[in-house]
Each structure stands twice: as structure tokens, then as C-alpha cells.
Amino acid sequence: MSVSIRRLSAACGAEVMGIDVRQSPEETTVAQIRHALGEHGVLLFRDCDIDPEQHIAFSRHFGPLEAHVIGDFALPGHPEVFVVSNVIEGDRPKGAVYAGQYWHSDLSYMKRPSLGSLLLCREMPEVGGDTMFANMYAAYETLSDPLKKFVSSMKAVHDYSHAYDTYFSGLKERPPLTPEQKAKTPPVEHPMVRTHPVTERRALYVNPGFTTHIADMPDEESRPILNILFRHSTRPEFVYRHKWRVHDLIFWDNRCTMHYALADYDFSVRRHMHRTTIGGDEPY
Ligand code: OGA
Ligand code: MN
């Protein structure tokens, strides 16, 4: 069966058809997917009724898999699967609750952030619980020349604790990071604009979830600039909003997109997802 691609929006995203993710793809197909990922930022594979082994096996074709710093969110027996879920069993959530309910790029707080993530929808409310994706190439390309020049010359600091200090503050299911977890995620600096290694296009690389400030700048200067960049990069024109169906598998590129999980649904309804996370390179 030949592979075909259909764009999902003007902003970003494409549906990939003609691939059975249960089968080991040929090298040419893997190369095609890698290119499409860099080009569209978000790839949707429908009707992936797969188990964790199949999810892991398909993901591995795109790079080594990462285990999350917070081991508690892993699927028992499968450290490569990060569970995003509001399902409570006993008194313990079955995965990360409130995950990604702010704009972010996965693992930008690591020296080598994630290349991309593959999120599989297992249970979803009838309405709500969409995920939004922002095209960070478009965000960079539409800045004014002076601002492009500025961001291209600067680095920004990313820190996992930032999400805990802001978005998770006061949530009992997301207690502050332990000293051990903090030690594994010290603040890191990355260029504010990165070059995508496949497409060689430049993308803005700062996000509200984990970026604390612009390096070598006082907060008084850095915060307003970051706020301008965050507002600009999440303009509706740059955003694709995905309404999930059960068994959708979405492979997004953390190098040229940000994403945001909408918390607009009734929390007594189950929303349950499995994520694999592909290791990446140091941004340049
Ligand atoms: C993630 C994430 C978004 C969602 O898994 O990295 O941010 O919609 N999840 O669940
Ligand atoms: Mn995420």
C-alpha cells in the first residue's frame, strides 16, 4: 500500500495514510515519515488499535526512547511508556494528571530535549480534551526583522521546576519535584531559535511551560519579551487543534512545534493516553 499525506490545517499537521503501524516499516517509509514530521510538525495516524509493545516497536524506528524523570508515571513493566491520565485507581492516579495543560515542547528542560513524542489515545471524553499544536517555524518567520535578529543572537533558560512553580502549584497530584528529581533536571540554556536538522528551517524555541528567562537579562526585560513571543507563537493562524478519536496516534515534532492539552472536560470522565518519547539532539 502506498503512503499518502493529507494536510490537517493551514497551520501545521498532516494525516498519514497507508501505513500499518503494527508492521515494521521499510527504511524508505521511515525516511518518508521523518521528512513529513519535519515538514508538517504533527503527524496523525488513525485507527491504531495497538498494545504497548507495538507502540514501543513503531516508535523505536525514529530514535532511542526516553524514560521520564518521574518514574511514577510510567506504565508498569514498560518504562518507555509515559501515561497521561486523569483516571484514579484506589487513591493513586494511573499517570500524569494535568500534564501539558500549558504551551510547551516536551523535555525542553533537558540538555538534549526530545525529538518528538508519539501519543496514543486510549480513552477520551465525548467532548473536550483536544490538544493544540503551534507551528514554531511560522512563529519565527513572521517576527519583524529586528526581533528575528535579537532572538537569533540569544539563549534562554529552561527549567522543569518552572511548570511546578506555576501551573502545578497547589495541586496535590503534582507535588513539587523531589531533590533527586531536581538534581536530574538542572536548568539548561538553549538557543532561542533552533535549526531543524531535517528541514534546516529555523524555529522559535521558547515555551511558557519551561522557559524561565532569557539568558543574561534581568527578568524585568526578559519577561515582557517572552510574553510577546508566547502570544505571537500561539496566534490562531499558527495553531492546529486536534479532536481525538480513540486509537488516534499522533507523532509530533518537539523541535518545531509546541503543544497544549485543553482541560475543558468533565474530570470525572476518563481521558487516558500513552506516550512514547524519542530522544533528540542538542539544539543549535
Ligand atoms: C504530553 C502532553 C498532551 C495531551 O503527553 O506530552 O503534553 O493532550 N499531552 O494529553
Ligand atoms: Mn507534552
PDB file of N, CA and C in Angstrom, residues 82-123:
ATOM      1  N   PHE A  82       4.945   6.585  28.920  1.00  0.00           N
ATOM      2  CA  PHE A  82       4.571   7.610  29.892  1.00  0.00           C
ATOM      3  C   PHE A  82       3.046   7.719  29.812  1.00  0.00           C
ATOM      4  N   VAL A  83       2.393   7.571  30.948  1.00  0.00           N
ATOM      5  CA  VAL A  83       0.931   7.570  30.951  1.00  0.00           C
ATOM      6  C   VAL A  83       0.419   8.972  31.302  1.00  0.00           C
ATOM      7  N   VAL A  84      -0.423   9.502  30.440  1.00  0.00           N
ATOM      8  CA  VAL A  84      -1.072  10.793  30.682  1.00  0.00           C
ATOM      9  C   VAL A  84      -2.530  10.465  30.945  1.00  0.00           C
ATOM     10  N   SER A  85      -2.995  10.699  32.170  1.00  0.00           N
ATOM     11  CA  SER A  85      -4.320  10.195  32.507  1.00  0.00           C
ATOM     12  C   SER A  85      -4.923  10.934  33.691  1.00  0.00           C
ATOM     13  N   ASN A  86      -6.246  11.044  33.677  1.00  0.00           N
ATOM     14  CA  ASN A  86      -6.930  11.572  34.857  1.00  0.00           C
ATOM     15  C   ASN A  86      -7.632  10.433  35.607  1.00  0.00           C
ATOM     16  N   VAL A  87      -7.353   9.198  35.214  1.00  0.00           N
ATOM     17  CA  VAL A  87      -8.007   8.051  35.841  1.00  0.00           C
ATOM     18  C   VAL A  87      -7.360   7.759  37.198  1.00  0.00           C
ATOM     19  N   ILE A  88      -8.184   7.711  38.227  1.00  0.00           N
ATOM     20  CA  ILE A  88      -7.685   7.423  39.575  1.00  0.00           C
ATOM     21  C   ILE A  88      -8.047   5.980  39.915  1.00  0.00           C
ATOM     22  N   GLU A  89      -7.080   5.212  40.347  1.00  0.00           N
ATOM     23  CA  GLU A  89      -7.348   3.841  40.794  1.00  0.00           C
ATOM     24  C   GLU A  89      -6.928   3.734  42.239  1.00  0.00           C
ATOM     25  N   GLY A  90      -7.854   3.411  43.103  1.00  0.00           N
ATOM     26  CA  GLY A  90      -7.575   3.489  44.536  1.00  0.00           C
ATOM     27  C   GLY A  90      -7.436   4.968  44.837  1.00  0.00           C
ATOM     28  N   ASP A  91      -6.315   5.360  45.403  1.00  0.00           N
ATOM     29  CA  ASP A  91      -6.140   6.792  45.639  1.00  0.00           C
ATOM     30  C   ASP A  91      -5.023   7.351  44.762  1.00  0.00           C
ATOM     31  N   ARG A  92      -4.589   6.524  43.810  1.00  0.00           N
ATOM     32  CA  ARG A  92      -3.423   6.922  43.021  1.00  0.00           C
ATOM     33  C   ARG A  92      -3.804   7.127  41.558  1.00  0.00           C
ATOM     34  N   PRO A  93      -3.447   8.279  40.986  1.00  0.00           N
ATOM     35  CA  PRO A  93      -3.698   8.459  39.556  1.00  0.00           C
ATOM     36  C   PRO A  93      -2.900   7.430  38.742  1.00  0.00           C
ATOM     37  N   LYS A  94      -3.461   7.003  37.610  1.00  0.00           N
ATOM     38  CA  LYS A  94      -2.776   5.991  36.785  1.00  0.00           C
ATOM     39  C   LYS A  94      -1.684   6.588  35.909  1.00  0.00           C
ATOM     40  N   GLY A  95      -1.508   7.886  36.010  1.00  0.00           N
ATOM     41  CA  GLY A  95      -0.476   8.520  35.186  1.00  0.00           C
ATOM     42  C   GLY A  95      -0.344   9.978  35.575  1.00  0.00           C
ATOM     43  N   ALA A  96       0.275  10.754  34.693  1.00  0.00           N
ATOM     44  CA  ALA A  96       0.461  12.176  34.957  1.00  0.00           C
ATOM     45  C   ALA A  96      -0.883  12.894  34.800  1.00  0.00           C
ATOM     46  N   VAL A  97      -1.349  13.501  35.885  1.00  0.00           N
ATOM     47  CA  VAL A  97      -2.593  14.282  35.840  1.00  0.00           C
ATOM     48  C   VAL A  97      -2.206  15.728  35.525  1.00  0.00           C
ATOM     49  N   TYR A  98      -3.057  16.432  34.823  1.00  0.00           N
ATOM     50  CA  TYR A  98      -2.835  17.840  34.455  1.00  0.00           C
ATOM     51  C   TYR A  98      -1.610  17.998  33.558  1.00  0.00           C
ATOM     52  N   ALA A  99      -1.197  16.914  32.875  1.00  0.00           N
ATOM     53  CA  ALA A  99       0.011  17.011  32.040  1.00  0.00           C
ATOM     54  C   ALA A  99      -0.234  17.906  30.843  1.00  0.00           C
ATOM     55  N   GLY A 100       0.694  18.774  30.619  1.00  0.00           N
ATOM     56  CA  GLY A 100       0.716  19.555  29.379  1.00  0.00           C
ATOM     57  C   GLY A 100      -0.419  20.544  29.212  1.00  0.00           C
ATOM     58  N   GLN A 101      -0.996  21.007  30.311  1.00  0.00           N
ATOM     59  CA  GLN A 101      -2.113  21.955  30.191  1.00  0.00           C
ATOM     60  C   GLN A 101      -1.587  23.387  30.149  1.00  0.00           C
ATOM     61  N   TYR A 102      -0.540  23.549  29.411  1.00  0.00           N
ATOM     62  CA  TYR A 102       0.115  24.845  29.180  1.00  0.00           C
ATOM     63  C   TYR A 102       0.953  24.620  27.925  1.00  0.00           C
ATOM     64  N   TRP A 103       1.268  25.669  27.213  1.00  0.00           N
ATOM     65  CA  TRP A 103       2.067  25.521  25.989  1.00  0.00           C
ATOM     66  C   TRP A 103       3.477  25.078  26.354  1.00  0.00           C
ATOM     67  N   HIS A 104       3.940  24.050  25.682  1.00  0.00           N
ATOM     68  CA  HIS A 104       5.302  23.559  25.964  1.00  0.00           C
ATOM     69  C   HIS A 104       5.801  22.677  24.823  1.00  0.00           C
ATOM     70  N   SER A 105       7.080  22.386  24.891  1.00  0.00           N
ATOM     71  CA  SER A 105       7.716  21.427  23.988  1.00  0.00           C
ATOM     72  C   SER A 105       8.352  20.391  24.914  1.00  0.00           C
ATOM     73  N   ASP A 106       8.091  19.106  24.654  1.00  0.00           N
ATOM     74  CA  ASP A 106       8.498  18.085  25.621  1.00  0.00           C
ATOM     75  C   ASP A 106      10.006  18.081  25.873  1.00  0.00           C
ATOM     76  N   LEU A 107      10.335  18.056  27.160  1.00  0.00           N
ATOM     77  CA  LEU A 107      11.723  17.915  27.616  1.00  0.00           C
ATOM     78  C   LEU A 107      12.649  19.052  27.176  1.00  0.00           C
ATOM     79  N   SER A 108      12.073  20.229  26.901  1.00  0.00           N
ATOM     80  CA  SER A 108      12.956  21.350  26.517  1.00  0.00           C
ATOM     81  C   SER A 108      13.884  21.710  27.667  1.00  0.00           C
ATOM     82  N   TYR A 109      13.557  21.213  28.864  1.00  0.00           N
ATOM     83  CA  TYR A 109      14.384  21.490  30.051  1.00  0.00           C
ATOM     84  C   TYR A 109      15.598  20.558  30.160  1.00  0.00           C
ATOM     85  N   MET A 110      15.744  19.648  29.183  1.00  0.00           N
ATOM     86  CA  MET A 110      16.916  18.776  29.190  1.00  0.00           C
ATOM     87  C   MET A 110      17.977  19.340  28.238  1.00  0.00           C
ATOM     88  N   LYS A 111      19.221  18.980  28.492  1.00  0.00           N
ATOM     89  CA  LYS A 111      20.315  19.415  27.615  1.00  0.00           C
ATOM     90  C   LYS A 111      20.074  18.898  26.189  1.00  0.00           C
ATOM     91  N   ARG A 112      19.562  17.656  26.124  1.00  0.00           N
ATOM     92  CA  ARG A 112      19.166  17.086  24.842  1.00  0.00           C
ATOM     93  C   ARG A 112      17.665  16.845  24.902  1.00  0.00           C
ATOM     94  N   PRO A 113      16.890  17.800  24.448  1.00  0.00           N
ATOM     95  CA  PRO A 113      15.419  17.660  24.523  1.00  0.00           C
ATOM     96  C   PRO A 113      14.909  16.583  23.571  1.00  0.00           C
ATOM     97  N   SER A 114      13.666  16.232  23.729  1.00  0.00           N
ATOM     98  CA  SER A 114      13.086  15.173  22.903  1.00  0.00           C
ATOM     99  C   SER A 114      12.924  15.610  21.446  1.00  0.00           C
ATOM    100  N   LEU A 115      13.193  14.692  20.540  1.00  0.00           N
ATOM    101  CA  LEU A 115      12.958  14.914  19.108  1.00  0.00           C
ATOM    102  C   LEU A 115      11.469  15.020  18.823  1.00  0.00           C
ATOM    103  N   GLY A 116      10.736  14.062  19.386  1.00  0.00           N
ATOM    104  CA  GLY A 116       9.302  14.035  19.155  1.00  0.00           C
ATOM    105  C   GLY A 116       8.650  13.030  20.088  1.00  0.00           C
ATOM    106  N   SER A 117       7.339  13.094  20.170  1.00  0.00           N
ATOM    107  CA  SER A 117       6.597  12.196  21.049  1.00  0.00           C
ATOM    108  C   SER A 117       5.471  11.557  20.248  1.00  0.00           C
ATOM    109  N   LEU A 118       5.120  10.332  20.622  1.00  0.00           N
ATOM    110  CA  LEU A 118       4.009   9.636  19.950  1.00  0.00           C
ATOM    111  C   LEU A 118       2.931   9.350  20.987  1.00  0.00           C
ATOM    112  N   LEU A 119       1.835  10.094  20.886  1.00  0.00           N
ATOM    113  CA  LEU A 119       0.780   9.993  21.893  1.00  0.00           C
ATOM    114  C   LEU A 119      -0.397   9.209  21.309  1.00  0.00           C
ATOM    115  N   LEU A 120      -0.775   8.169  22.036  1.00  0.00           N
ATOM    116  CA  LEU A 120      -1.827   7.263  21.596  1.00  0.00           C
ATOM    117  C   LEU A 120      -3.055   7.475  22.475  1.00  0.00           C
ATOM    118  N   CYS A 121      -4.180   7.694  21.824  1.00  0.00           N
ATOM    119  CA  CYS A 121      -5.419   7.940  22.557  1.00  0.00           C
ATOM    120  C   CYS A 121      -6.088   6.614  22.894  1.00  0.00           C
ATOM    121  N   ARG A 122      -6.293   6.352  24.176  1.00  0.00           N
ATOM    122  CA  ARG A 122      -6.939   5.102  24.596  1.00  0.00           C
ATOM    123  C   ARG A 122      -8.371   5.340  25.099  1.00  0.00           C
ATOM    124  N   GLU A 123      -8.562   6.457  25.818  1.00  0.00           N
ATOM    125  CA  GLU A 123      -9.923   6.813  26.262  1.00  0.00           C
ATOM    126  C   GLU A 123     -10.038   8.328  26.190  1.00  0.00           C
TER     127      GLU A 123
END
